[in-house]
Amino acid sequence: MKIYVLLFMAFLMVSCKSITKAENNIEKPNIVFIYTDDQTYETIRALGNSEIQTPNMDKLVNEGTTFTTAFNMGGWGGAVCVASRAMMMSGAHVWRAKAQEDLWMKNDSVAINRTWAKLMSKNGYNTYMTGKWHVKIKANSVFDTVAHVRGGMPQYARKYREGTEKKKEIYKLGYNRPLNKKDTLWSPTDPKFEGFWKGGKHWSEVVKDDALSFISDASKKEAPFFMYLAFNAPHDPRQAPQEFLDMYPLDNIAVPESFLPEYPYKDSIGNGSTLRDEALAPFPRTPYAVKKHRQEYYALITHLDQQIGEILIGLEASGKKDNTYIFFTSDHGLAVGQHGLIGKQSLFDHSMRVPLMVVGPDIPKGKRLDQEVYLQDIMATSLEIAGIEKPSYVEYHSLLDFIKDDKKQSNYDAIYGCYREHQRMIRKDGYKLLVYPKIEKILLFDLTKDPEEITDLAENPEQSERVKVLFKELLKLQNDMDDSLDLTGLYNKLTT
């Protein structure tokens, strides 16, 4: 009898050890984060743009769930991408992300260990990064493996060119162009202008090659991986091979409905001719110049799309795709002729709103959700997928709640936007209120009837109460965001 008891006890111990081992070896899903640069929400064919060709982004739309109203909060400087990426890496809202950036620059170990990449690494993920970084911390201090680290933008080569002045001026040929149809000194396909061509291989292709190399290596290992693939495209200089330019004849490209030769408030909102992005095209804007910029923008996006397609093929071939979640988004949007603007430093939808797709083993296919979210919600979503408890300092929310229950209301009462001390925005209940403090100007748009934000309703007496309510809500949002710009006096002046 004693022998049977001992055997039974031994069996229990072995069984318990087996269960514990099985639990510990539950296969965590892989996570691939694809981050583009300056890609507005209107640039995917499957989401309604019939001018552009994006078969692989379309595939992500069709194989996953798309959030159709995803936003960046804005930024504290002209390089809005810096703020967007700091928010993504820290999990903090815009002004508190700026505080985290200040700590990173001081090499604060606590702040570094709070980053998204560090959270993944500490929880068993093999973390990998390649491409655009533009975060005020060394990439290799937060990722396990780093391939290429690119700066904020591919730099144009400097050349001489005759101006209208008597003397020669040195400046970048990629700017203030095209002046007219005869202005052909700049070529987006010529490697002599460097930019994306610097180094001999287009930077989008370099990111793709890096990703395929890592996937091949990871396919031989059991550890789950987290890939941060950050393309510089479609940021300017918008350079792509000739075959992609040829896909977009100018006659097939429309001028945006909200086109203006010049935005009347551009200087007061920090979007004047001295802002680098706005200097890309001549003032006043012309339909021809806008169409040329849109042609090059589309070509670079289609070339980027091709690289994403090869990454998806490589992931499939690795045998890892069935246990991999893919997130696709951009750091912010871009104006390419809308409202007389060319850059990303405004709070119109074209510059704040981005594509956002989620693909994965249990993610519904072809689903589109219109809850208003921030693109940085991806960070919180990845933590939930990885089984990592979201730290209290992460202010964004998982998107899985909406995917599981598409009737769930947004986690945010309103969407907030900021650009330096020049602009503030609140988007709520189908309306957007823009505030331009420097000139004490407010604008109101009905986004349901006027999605292109063309007709300002702020002076309409029927909208006076709505303006007052939204402005008051904006003041509350500012307080919640640690926004130090005091608009109280302007609120009192304009709403009483």
GROMACS .gro file of C-alpha atoms in nm:
model
  496
    1MET     CA    1   0.000   0.000   0.000
    2LYS     CA    2   0.282   0.234   0.089
    3ILE     CA    3   0.439   0.174  -0.252
    4TYR     CA    4   0.112   0.270  -0.429
    5VAL     CA    5   0.086   0.591  -0.228
    6LEU     CA    6   0.442   0.685  -0.317
    7LEU     CA    7   0.379   0.612  -0.686
    8PHE     CA    8   0.060   0.819  -0.679
    9MET     CA    9   0.240   1.112  -0.516
   10ALA     CA   10   0.515   1.091  -0.775
   11PHE     CA   11   0.254   1.093  -1.053
   12LEU     CA   12   0.095   1.407  -0.908
   13MET     CA   13   0.431   1.581  -0.888
   14VAL     CA   14   0.513   1.496  -1.249
   15SER     CA   15   0.167   1.606  -1.362
   16CYS     CA   16   0.193   1.936  -1.176
   17LYS     CA   17   0.536   2.001  -1.322
   18SER     CA   18   0.402   1.923  -1.671
   19ILE     CA   19   0.110   2.164  -1.629
   20THR     CA   20   0.340   2.435  -1.497
   21LYS     CA   21   0.577   2.385  -1.786
   22ALA     CA   22   0.292   2.398  -2.036
   23GLU     CA   23   0.163   2.719  -1.884
   24ASN     CA   24   0.506   2.876  -1.888
   25ASN     CA   25   0.556   2.776  -2.251
   26ILE     CA   26   0.233   2.917  -2.383
   27GLU     CA   27   0.339   3.062  -2.716
   28LYS     CA   28   0.316   3.439  -2.702
   29PRO     CA   29   0.213   3.606  -3.026
   30ASN     CA   30   0.459   3.801  -3.234
   31ILE     CA   31   0.395   4.168  -3.300
   32VAL     CA   32   0.495   4.360  -3.613
   33PHE     CA   33   0.452   4.736  -3.603
   34ILE     CA   34   0.472   4.915  -3.939
   35TYR     CA   35   0.513   5.290  -3.900
   36THR     CA   36   0.511   5.520  -4.203
   37ASP     CA   37   0.591   5.891  -4.209
   38ASP     CA   38   0.360   6.173  -4.328
   39GLN     CA   39   0.091   5.939  -4.460
   40THR     CA   40  -0.255   6.090  -4.442
   41TYR     CA   41  -0.566   5.876  -4.400
   42GLU     CA   42  -0.677   5.942  -4.759
   43THR     CA   43  -0.397   5.745  -4.925
   44ILE     CA   44  -0.528   5.388  -4.937
   45ARG     CA   45  -0.731   5.264  -5.231
   46ALA     CA   46  -0.939   5.019  -5.026
   47LEU     CA   47  -1.046   5.309  -4.804
   48GLY     CA   48  -1.182   5.517  -5.089
   49ASN     CA   49  -0.900   5.681  -5.288
   50SER     CA   50  -0.945   5.560  -5.645
   51GLU     CA   51  -0.642   5.759  -5.766
   52ILE     CA   52  -0.382   5.559  -5.575
   53GLN     CA   53  -0.259   5.200  -5.607
   54THR     CA   54  -0.189   5.026  -5.275
   55PRO     CA   55  -0.257   4.652  -5.317
   56ASN     CA   56  -0.073   4.547  -5.001
   57MET     CA   57  -0.219   4.813  -4.774
   58ASP     CA   58  -0.553   4.710  -4.924
   59LYS     CA   59  -0.472   4.356  -4.818
   60LEU     CA   60  -0.421   4.472  -4.459
   61VAL     CA   61  -0.759   4.649  -4.474
   62ASN     CA   62  -0.928   4.336  -4.611
   63GLU     CA   63  -0.755   4.090  -4.379
   64GLY     CA   64  -0.800   4.291  -4.061
   65THR     CA   65  -0.989   4.566  -3.882
   66THR     CA   66  -0.947   4.931  -3.977
   67PHE     CA   67  -1.001   5.227  -3.747
   68THR     CA   68  -1.122   5.497  -3.982
   69THR     CA   69  -1.089   5.794  -3.744
   70ALA     CA   70  -0.748   5.767  -3.580
   71PHE     CA   71  -0.553   6.079  -3.485
   72ASN     CA   72  -0.223   6.218  -3.369
   73MET     CA   73  -0.254   6.481  -3.095
   74GLY     CA   74  -0.015   6.725  -3.259
   75GLY     CA   75   0.325   6.847  -3.155
   76TRP     CA   76   0.538   7.096  -2.967
   77GLY     CA   77   0.759   7.183  -3.267
   78GLY     CA   78   0.774   7.186  -3.645
   79ALA     CA   79   0.888   6.822  -3.649
   80VAL     CA   80   0.549   6.686  -3.544
   81CYS     CA   81   0.684   6.335  -3.597
   82VAL     CA   82   0.910   6.379  -3.291
   83ALA     CA   83   0.610   6.432  -3.066
   84SER     CA   84   0.412   6.151  -3.226
   85ARG     CA   85   0.695   5.902  -3.178
   86ALA     CA   86   0.763   6.018  -2.823
   87MET     CA   87   0.397   5.958  -2.742
   88MET     CA   88   0.413   5.614  -2.899
   89MET     CA   89   0.727   5.511  -2.715
   90SER     CA   90   0.630   5.658  -2.375
   91GLY     CA   91   0.257   5.589  -2.373
   92ALA     CA   92   0.203   5.944  -2.247
   93HIS     CA   93  -0.020   6.218  -2.382
   94VAL     CA   94   0.151   6.495  -2.573
   95TRP     CA   95   0.275   6.738  -2.306
   96ARG     CA   96   0.367   6.463  -2.061
   97ALA     CA   97   0.547   6.288  -2.348
   98LYS     CA   98   0.750   6.607  -2.385
   99ALA     CA   99   0.844   6.574  -2.017
  100GLN     CA  100   0.949   6.213  -2.078
  101GLU     CA  101   1.160   6.327  -2.372
  102ASP     CA  102   1.341   6.570  -2.144
  103LEU     CA  103   1.422   6.278  -1.911
  104TRP     CA  104   1.543   6.060  -2.199
  105MET     CA  105   1.781   6.334  -2.304
  106LYS     CA  106   1.926   6.321  -1.952
  107ASN     CA  107   1.965   5.943  -1.989
  108ASP     CA  108   1.724   5.887  -1.699
  109SER     CA  109   1.717   5.508  -1.645
  110VAL     CA  110   1.366   5.503  -1.499
  111ALA     CA  111   1.223   5.685  -1.801
  112ILE     CA  112   1.416   5.461  -2.039
  113ASN     CA  113   1.286   5.146  -1.873
  114ARG     CA  114   0.929   5.270  -1.910
  115THR     CA  115   0.946   5.275  -2.290
  116TRP     CA  116   0.733   5.049  -2.508
  117ALA     CA  117   1.033   4.854  -2.637
  118LYS     CA  118   1.169   4.797  -2.286
  119LEU     CA  119   0.831   4.672  -2.163
  120MET     CA  120   0.824   4.416  -2.444
  121SER     CA  121   1.184   4.310  -2.386
  122LYS     CA  122   1.137   4.266  -2.011
  123ASN     CA  123   0.845   4.036  -2.082
  124GLY     CA  124   1.030   3.789  -2.300
  125TYR     CA  125   1.013   3.952  -2.642
  126ASN     CA  126   1.306   3.968  -2.882
  127THR     CA  127   1.279   4.333  -2.984
  128TYR     CA  128   1.399   4.470  -3.318
  129MET     CA  129   1.406   4.812  -3.478
  130THR     CA  130   1.505   4.950  -3.816
  131GLY     CA  131   1.436   5.272  -4.006
  132LYS     CA  132   1.334   5.617  -3.892
  133TRP     CA  133   1.381   5.674  -3.520
  134HIS     CA  134   1.363   6.049  -3.439
  135VAL     CA  135   1.321   5.986  -3.067
  136LYS     CA  136   1.547   6.164  -2.816
  137ILE     CA  137   1.703   5.844  -2.692
  138LYS     CA  138   1.945   5.598  -2.851
  139ALA     CA  139   1.753   5.320  -3.023
  140ASN     CA  140   1.997   5.055  -2.905
  141SER     CA  141   1.935   5.154  -2.545
  142VAL     CA  142   1.575   5.030  -2.567
  143PHE     CA  143   1.575   4.762  -2.843
  144ASP     CA  144   1.761   4.432  -2.828
  145THR     CA  145   1.864   4.456  -3.193
  146VAL     CA  146   1.888   4.763  -3.413
  147ALA     CA  147   1.973   4.760  -3.784
  148HIS     CA  148   1.969   5.094  -3.965
  149VAL     CA  149   1.880   5.410  -3.776
  150ARG     CA  150   1.761   5.693  -3.997
  151GLY     CA  151   1.715   6.056  -3.906
  152GLY     CA  152   1.406   6.269  -3.939
  153MET     CA  153   1.420   6.291  -4.316
  154PRO     CA  154   1.643   6.193  -4.608
  155GLN     CA  155   1.854   6.500  -4.683
  156TYR     CA  156   1.852   6.666  -5.023
  157ALA     CA  157   2.183   6.729  -5.194
  158ARG     CA  158   2.267   7.100  -5.213
  159LYS     CA  159   2.312   7.247  -5.558
  160TYR     CA  160   2.349   7.585  -5.725
  161ARG     CA  161   2.065   7.735  -5.922
  162GLU     CA  162   2.002   8.073  -6.085
  163GLY     CA  163   1.735   8.270  -5.905
  164THR     CA  164   1.554   8.584  -6.006
  165GLU     CA  165   1.816   8.787  -5.814
  166LYS     CA  166   2.140   8.893  -5.978
  167LYS     CA  167   2.354   8.665  -5.765
  168LYS     CA  168   2.359   8.290  -5.740
  169GLU     CA  169   2.198   8.148  -5.429
  170ILE     CA  170   2.270   7.809  -5.283
  171TYR     CA  171   1.964   7.626  -5.163
  172LYS     CA  172   1.799   7.289  -5.191
  173LEU     CA  173   1.658   7.215  -5.532
  174GLY     CA  174   1.378   7.013  -5.378
  175TYR     CA  175   1.218   7.332  -5.243
  176ASN     CA  176   1.002   7.603  -5.401
  177ARG     CA  177   0.911   7.379  -5.689
  178PRO     CA  178   0.783   7.343  -5.949
  179LEU     CA  179   0.758   7.708  -6.051
  180ASN     CA  180   0.597   7.609  -6.381
  181LYS     CA  181   0.595   7.324  -6.634
  182LYS     CA  182   0.945   7.419  -6.751
  183ASP     CA  183   1.087   7.387  -6.400
  184THR     CA  184   1.247   7.042  -6.432
  185LEU     CA  185   1.580   7.086  -6.256
  186TRP     CA  186   1.467   6.862  -5.973
  187SER     CA  187   1.411   6.493  -6.051
  188PRO     CA  188   1.269   6.253  -5.789
  189THR     CA  189   1.424   5.958  -5.971
  190ASP     CA  190   1.781   6.087  -6.003
  191PRO     CA  191   2.021   5.945  -5.737
  192LYS     CA  192   2.245   6.253  -5.764
  193PHE     CA  193   1.996   6.437  -5.543
  194GLU     CA  194   2.061   6.180  -5.269
  195GLY     CA  195   1.773   6.183  -5.020
  196PHE     CA  196   1.615   5.834  -5.028
  197TRP     CA  197   1.884   5.730  -5.277
  198LYS     CA  198   2.177   5.810  -5.048
  199GLY     CA  199   2.379   5.496  -4.985
  200GLY     CA  200   2.295   5.332  -5.319
  201LYS     CA  201   1.966   5.162  -5.230
  202HIS     CA  202   1.631   5.329  -5.172
  203TRP     CA  203   1.570   5.358  -4.799
  204SER     CA  204   1.230   5.186  -4.817
  205GLU     CA  205   1.400   4.887  -4.976
  206VAL     CA  206   1.663   4.888  -4.701
  207VAL     CA  207   1.393   4.863  -4.433
  208LYS     CA  208   1.230   4.580  -4.624
  209ASP     CA  209   1.561   4.391  -4.657
  210ASP     CA  210   1.633   4.441  -4.287
  211ALA     CA  211   1.288   4.311  -4.194
  212LEU     CA  212   1.320   4.002  -4.412
  213SER     CA  213   1.661   3.924  -4.262
  214PHE     CA  214   1.527   3.947  -3.909
  215ILE     CA  215   1.217   3.738  -3.991
  216SER     CA  216   1.437   3.467  -4.143
  217ASP     CA  217   1.650   3.459  -3.829
  218ALA     CA  218   1.348   3.470  -3.595
  219SER     CA  219   1.184   3.178  -3.775
  220LYS     CA  220   1.456   2.953  -3.632
  221LYS     CA  221   1.393   3.064  -3.275
  222GLU     CA  222   1.114   3.005  -3.024
  223ALA     CA  223   1.116   3.345  -2.855
  224PRO     CA  224   0.834   3.580  -2.958
  225PHE     CA  225   0.943   3.892  -3.142
  226PHE     CA  226   0.843   4.257  -3.155
  227MET     CA  227   0.940   4.435  -3.475
  228TYR     CA  228   0.938   4.815  -3.504
  229LEU     CA  229   0.962   4.884  -3.877
  230ALA     CA  230   0.974   5.259  -3.935
  231PHE     CA  231   0.974   5.377  -4.296
  232ASN     CA  232   1.079   5.733  -4.380
  233ALA     CA  233   0.839   5.721  -4.675
  234PRO     CA  234   0.631   5.902  -4.782
  235HIS     CA  235   0.809   6.199  -4.618
  236ASP     CA  236   0.977   6.439  -4.858
  237PRO     CA  237   1.190   6.434  -5.062
  238ARG     CA  238   0.931   6.219  -5.234
  239GLN     CA  239   1.162   6.008  -5.448
  240ALA     CA  240   1.062   5.682  -5.612
  241PRO     CA  241   1.182   5.481  -5.915
  242GLN     CA  242   1.056   5.605  -6.251
  243GLU     CA  243   0.818   5.311  -6.299
  244PHE     CA  244   0.618   5.434  -6.001
  245LEU     CA  245   0.605   5.794  -6.128
  246ASP     CA  246   0.479   5.658  -6.458
  247MET     CA  247   0.180   5.505  -6.280
  248TYR     CA  248   0.044   5.852  -6.205
  249PRO     CA  249  -0.006   6.075  -6.512
  250LEU     CA  250  -0.087   6.429  -6.403
  251ASP     CA  251  -0.411   6.426  -6.601
  252ASN     CA  252  -0.538   6.153  -6.368
  253ILE     CA  253  -0.467   6.346  -6.049
  254ALA     CA  254  -0.730   6.579  -5.909
  255VAL     CA  255  -0.667   6.901  -5.722
  256PRO     CA  256  -0.812   6.870  -5.368
  257GLU     CA  257  -1.158   7.012  -5.310
  258SER     CA  258  -1.021   7.236  -5.035
  259PHE     CA  259  -0.741   7.376  -5.255
  260LEU     CA  260  -0.647   7.739  -5.194
  261PRO     CA  261  -0.368   7.945  -5.349
  262GLU     CA  262  -0.282   8.059  -4.997
  263TYR     CA  263  -0.424   7.989  -4.651
  264PRO     CA  264  -0.524   8.330  -4.512
  265TYR     CA  265  -0.408   8.254  -4.157
  266LYS     CA  266  -0.090   8.064  -4.246
  267ASP     CA  267   0.155   8.304  -4.081
  268SER     CA  268  -0.046   8.335  -3.760
  269ILE     CA  269  -0.070   7.958  -3.710
  270GLY     CA  270   0.300   7.888  -3.768
  271ASN     CA  271   0.258   7.770  -4.127
  272GLY     CA  272   0.423   8.057  -4.309
  273SER     CA  273   0.672   8.048  -4.594
  274THR     CA  274   0.967   8.011  -4.356
  275LEU     CA  275   0.836   7.679  -4.224
  276ARG     CA  276   1.039   7.407  -4.396
  277ASP     CA  277   0.742   7.196  -4.503
  278GLU     CA  278   0.553   7.491  -4.650
  279ALA     CA  279   0.863   7.601  -4.845
  280LEU     CA  280   0.843   7.287  -5.059
  281ALA     CA  281   0.602   7.445  -5.308
  282PRO     CA  282   0.586   7.801  -5.441
  283PHE     CA  283   0.357   8.073  -5.308
  284PRO     CA  284   0.089   8.123  -5.418
  285ARG     CA  285   0.008   7.755  -5.469
  286THR     CA  286  -0.088   7.654  -5.821
  287PRO     CA  287  -0.293   7.355  -5.937
  288TYR     CA  288   0.006   7.237  -6.140
  289ALA     CA  289   0.247   7.244  -5.844
  290VAL     CA  290  -0.003   7.065  -5.620
  291LYS     CA  291  -0.061   6.794  -5.879
  292LYS     CA  292   0.316   6.740  -5.917
  293HIS     CA  293   0.357   6.704  -5.540
  294ARG     CA  294   0.063   6.465  -5.522
  295GLN     CA  295   0.205   6.262  -5.812
  296GLU     CA  296   0.536   6.217  -5.630
  297TYR     CA  297   0.357   6.149  -5.301
  298TYR     CA  298   0.146   5.874  -5.457
  299ALA     CA  299   0.446   5.722  -5.634
  300LEU     CA  300   0.645   5.700  -5.311
  301ILE     CA  301   0.349   5.543  -5.130
  302THR     CA  302   0.304   5.280  -5.401
  303HIS     CA  303   0.675   5.200  -5.387
  304LEU     CA  304   0.645   5.175  -5.008
  305ASP     CA  305   0.342   4.948  -5.053
  306GLN     CA  306   0.552   4.711  -5.263
  307GLN     CA  307   0.808   4.678  -4.981
  308ILE     CA  308   0.531   4.603  -4.731
  309GLY     CA  309   0.404   4.333  -4.964
  310GLU     CA  310   0.742   4.161  -4.965
  311ILE     CA  311   0.756   4.175  -4.585
  312LEU     CA  312   0.412   4.009  -4.567
  313ILE     CA  313   0.529   3.737  -4.807
  314GLY     CA  314   0.840   3.681  -4.596
  315LEU     CA  315   0.633   3.657  -4.280
  316GLU     CA  316   0.406   3.400  -4.444
  317ALA     CA  317   0.703   3.196  -4.563
  318SER     CA  318   0.856   3.196  -4.215
  319GLY     CA  319   0.566   3.000  -4.070
  320LYS     CA  320   0.515   3.270  -3.806
  321LYS     CA  321   0.229   3.466  -3.961
  322ASP     CA  322  -0.050   3.262  -3.801
  323ASN     CA  323   0.071   3.372  -3.459
  324THR     CA  324   0.155   3.731  -3.549
  325TYR     CA  325  -0.035   4.056  -3.505
  326ILE     CA  326   0.038   4.334  -3.753
  327PHE     CA  327  -0.025   4.700  -3.677
  328PHE     CA  328  -0.006   4.959  -3.954
  329THR     CA  329  -0.024   5.335  -3.908
  330SER     CA  330   0.159   5.662  -3.973
  331ASP     CA  331   0.299   5.918  -3.731
  332HIS     CA  332   0.059   6.186  -3.858
  333GLY     CA  333  -0.107   6.301  -4.178
  334LEU     CA  334  -0.008   6.564  -4.434
  335ALA     CA  335  -0.152   6.843  -4.644
  336VAL     CA  336  -0.064   6.809  -5.011
  337GLY     CA  337  -0.239   7.116  -5.144
  338GLN     CA  338  -0.541   7.117  -4.915
  339HIS     CA  339  -0.622   7.460  -4.768
  340GLY     CA  340  -0.320   7.606  -4.947
  341LEU     CA  341  -0.089   7.401  -4.722
  342ILE     CA  342   0.182   7.145  -4.797
  343GLY     CA  343   0.291   7.036  -4.448
  344LYS     CA  344   0.172   6.856  -4.137
  345GLN     CA  345   0.167   7.144  -3.889
  346SER     CA  346  -0.206   7.217  -3.898
  347LEU     CA  347  -0.497   7.063  -3.710
  348PHE     CA  348  -0.711   6.991  -4.013
  349ASP     CA  349  -0.795   6.623  -4.057
  350HIS     CA  350  -0.555   6.583  -4.350
  351SER     CA  351  -0.264   6.657  -4.116
  352MET     CA  352  -0.389   6.485  -3.797
  353ARG     CA  353  -0.575   6.180  -3.921
  354VAL     CA  354  -0.398   5.859  -4.023
  355PRO     CA  355  -0.472   5.510  -4.151
  356LEU     CA  356  -0.477   5.245  -3.876
  357MET     CA  357  -0.515   4.873  -3.945
  358VAL     CA  358  -0.487   4.573  -3.713
  359VAL     CA  359  -0.440   4.221  -3.851
  360GLY     CA  360  -0.408   3.907  -3.643
  361PRO     CA  361  -0.523   3.553  -3.565
  362ASP     CA  362  -0.852   3.653  -3.400
  363ILE     CA  363  -0.904   3.995  -3.558
  364PRO     CA  364  -1.219   4.023  -3.776
  365LYS     CA  365  -1.149   4.059  -4.146
  366GLY     CA  366  -1.268   4.353  -4.348
  367LYS     CA  367  -1.416   4.527  -4.045
  368ARG     CA  368  -1.420   4.906  -4.020
  369LEU     CA  369  -1.476   5.092  -3.696
  370ASP     CA  370  -1.548   5.462  -3.663
  371GLN     CA  371  -1.477   5.514  -3.292
  372GLU     CA  372  -1.238   5.806  -3.253
  373VAL     CA  373  -0.899   5.685  -3.127
  374TYR     CA  374  -0.540   5.800  -3.108
  375LEU     CA  375  -0.281   5.617  -3.314
  376GLN     CA  376  -0.075   5.565  -2.996
  377ASP     CA  377  -0.351   5.333  -2.870
  378ILE     CA  378  -0.152   5.073  -3.066
  379MET     CA  379   0.105   5.071  -2.786
  380ALA     CA  380  -0.155   4.979  -2.522
  381THR     CA  381  -0.313   4.723  -2.757
  382SER     CA  382   0.017   4.545  -2.808
  383LEU     CA  383   0.066   4.516  -2.433
  384GLU     CA  384  -0.271   4.346  -2.393
  385ILE     CA  385  -0.199   4.107  -2.679
  386ALA     CA  386   0.138   4.022  -2.522
  387GLY     CA  387  -0.023   3.954  -2.184
  388ILE     CA  388   0.156   4.249  -2.022
  389GLU     CA  389  -0.032   4.443  -1.758
  390LYS     CA  390  -0.062   4.803  -1.872
  391PRO     CA  391   0.138   5.030  -1.638
  392SER     CA  392  -0.047   5.319  -1.478
  393TYR     CA  393   0.165   5.572  -1.667
  394VAL     CA  394   0.040   5.447  -2.006
  395GLU     CA  395  -0.245   5.685  -2.086
  396TYR     CA  396  -0.369   5.527  -2.407
  397HIS     CA  397  -0.624   5.246  -2.434
  398SER     CA  398  -0.635   4.907  -2.601
  399LEU     CA  399  -0.823   4.886  -2.929
  400LEU     CA  400  -0.927   4.527  -2.860
  401ASP     CA  401  -1.234   4.641  -2.667
  402PHE     CA  402  -1.375   4.791  -2.987
  403ILE     CA  403  -1.275   4.490  -3.195
  404LYS     CA  404  -1.457   4.260  -2.952
  405ASP     CA  405  -1.757   4.491  -2.918
  406ASP     CA  406  -1.806   4.730  -3.207
  407LYS     CA  407  -2.089   4.905  -3.021
  408LYS     CA  408  -1.853   5.024  -2.749
  409GLN     CA  409  -1.821   5.401  -2.729
  410SER     CA  410  -1.487   5.577  -2.766
  411ASN     CA  411  -1.257   5.587  -2.465
  412TYR     CA  412  -1.216   5.960  -2.523
  413ASP     CA  413  -1.493   6.216  -2.466
  414ALA     CA  414  -1.329   6.434  -2.729
  415ILE     CA  415  -1.019   6.443  -2.949
  416TYR     CA  416  -0.760   6.704  -2.857
  417GLY     CA  417  -0.510   6.871  -3.087
  418CYS     CA  418  -0.225   7.117  -3.046
  419TYR     CA  419   0.054   7.277  -3.244
  420ARG     CA  420   0.306   7.479  -3.045
  421GLU     CA  421   0.143   7.793  -2.902
  422HIS     CA  422  -0.020   7.866  -3.238
  423GLN     CA  423  -0.315   7.629  -3.259
  424ARG     CA  424  -0.555   7.428  -3.042
  425MET     CA  425  -0.838   7.199  -3.146
  426ILE     CA  426  -1.124   6.996  -3.006
  427ARG     CA  427  -1.323   6.744  -3.207
  428LYS     CA  428  -1.647   6.623  -3.052
  429ASP     CA  429  -1.996   6.511  -3.153
  430GLY     CA  430  -1.926   6.554  -3.522
  431TYR     CA  431  -1.789   6.908  -3.496
  432LYS     CA  432  -1.440   7.053  -3.483
  433LEU     CA  433  -1.343   7.380  -3.317
  434LEU     CA  434  -1.009   7.535  -3.415
  435VAL     CA  435  -0.855   7.811  -3.205
  436TYR     CA  436  -0.583   8.042  -3.339
  437PRO     CA  437  -0.468   8.236  -3.029
  438LYS     CA  438  -0.223   8.471  -3.204
  439ILE     CA  439  -0.504   8.638  -3.397
  440GLU     CA  440  -0.789   8.555  -3.156
  441LYS     CA  441  -0.962   8.357  -3.429
  442ILE     CA  442  -1.189   8.053  -3.398
  443LEU     CA  443  -1.328   7.829  -3.670
  444LEU     CA  444  -1.604   7.569  -3.651
  445PHE     CA  445  -1.669   7.285  -3.894
  446ASP     CA  446  -1.956   7.040  -3.924
  447LEU     CA  447  -1.758   6.728  -4.007
  448THR     CA  448  -2.062   6.526  -4.111
  449LYS     CA  449  -2.177   6.772  -4.377
  450ASP     CA  450  -1.834   6.921  -4.450
  451PRO     CA  451  -1.563   6.654  -4.409
  452GLU     CA  452  -1.315   6.861  -4.612
  453GLU     CA  453  -1.344   7.143  -4.354
  454ILE     CA  454  -1.420   7.417  -4.604
  455THR     CA  455  -1.716   7.608  -4.457
  456ASP     CA  456  -1.646   7.793  -4.132
  457LEU     CA  457  -1.958   7.816  -3.912
  458ALA     CA  458  -1.807   8.001  -3.618
  459GLU     CA  459  -1.977   8.331  -3.706
  460ASN     CA  460  -2.314   8.168  -3.757
  461PRO     CA  461  -2.544   8.291  -3.474
  462GLU     CA  462  -2.712   7.952  -3.465
  463GLN     CA  463  -2.378   7.797  -3.367
  464SER     CA  464  -2.285   8.041  -3.089
  465GLU     CA  465  -2.387   7.806  -2.809
  466ARG     CA  466  -2.202   7.515  -2.970
  467VAL     CA  467  -1.888   7.729  -2.999
  468LYS     CA  468  -1.913   7.822  -2.631
  469VAL     CA  469  -1.966   7.460  -2.518
  470LEU     CA  470  -1.681   7.324  -2.731
  471PHE     CA  471  -1.442   7.600  -2.625
  472LYS     CA  472  -1.522   7.529  -2.258
  473GLU     CA  473  -1.460   7.157  -2.319
  474LEU     CA  474  -1.129   7.248  -2.480
  475LEU     CA  475  -1.023   7.437  -2.168
  476LYS     CA  476  -1.098   7.127  -1.963
  477LEU     CA  477  -0.900   6.910  -2.204
  478GLN     CA  478  -0.607   7.148  -2.178
  479ASN     CA  479  -0.609   7.108  -1.803
  480ASP     CA  480  -0.625   6.729  -1.834
  481MET     CA  481  -0.332   6.735  -2.078
  482ASP     CA  482  -0.106   6.963  -1.869
  483ASP     CA  483  -0.129   7.214  -2.153
  484SER     CA  484   0.022   7.539  -2.024
  485LEU     CA  485  -0.124   7.765  -2.295
  486ASP     CA  486  -0.380   7.982  -2.118
  487LEU     CA  487  -0.687   8.040  -2.338
  488THR     CA  488  -0.919   8.148  -2.058
  489GLY     CA  489  -0.907   8.516  -2.148
  490LEU     CA  490  -0.972   8.441  -2.513
  491TYR     CA  491  -1.264   8.216  -2.417
  492ASN     CA  492  -1.418   8.493  -2.209
  493LYS     CA  493  -1.364   8.749  -2.485
  494LEU     CA  494  -1.506   8.540  -2.768
  495THR     CA  495  -1.796   8.365  -2.595
  496THR     CA  496  -1.953   8.644  -2.386
   0.00000   0.00000   0.00000
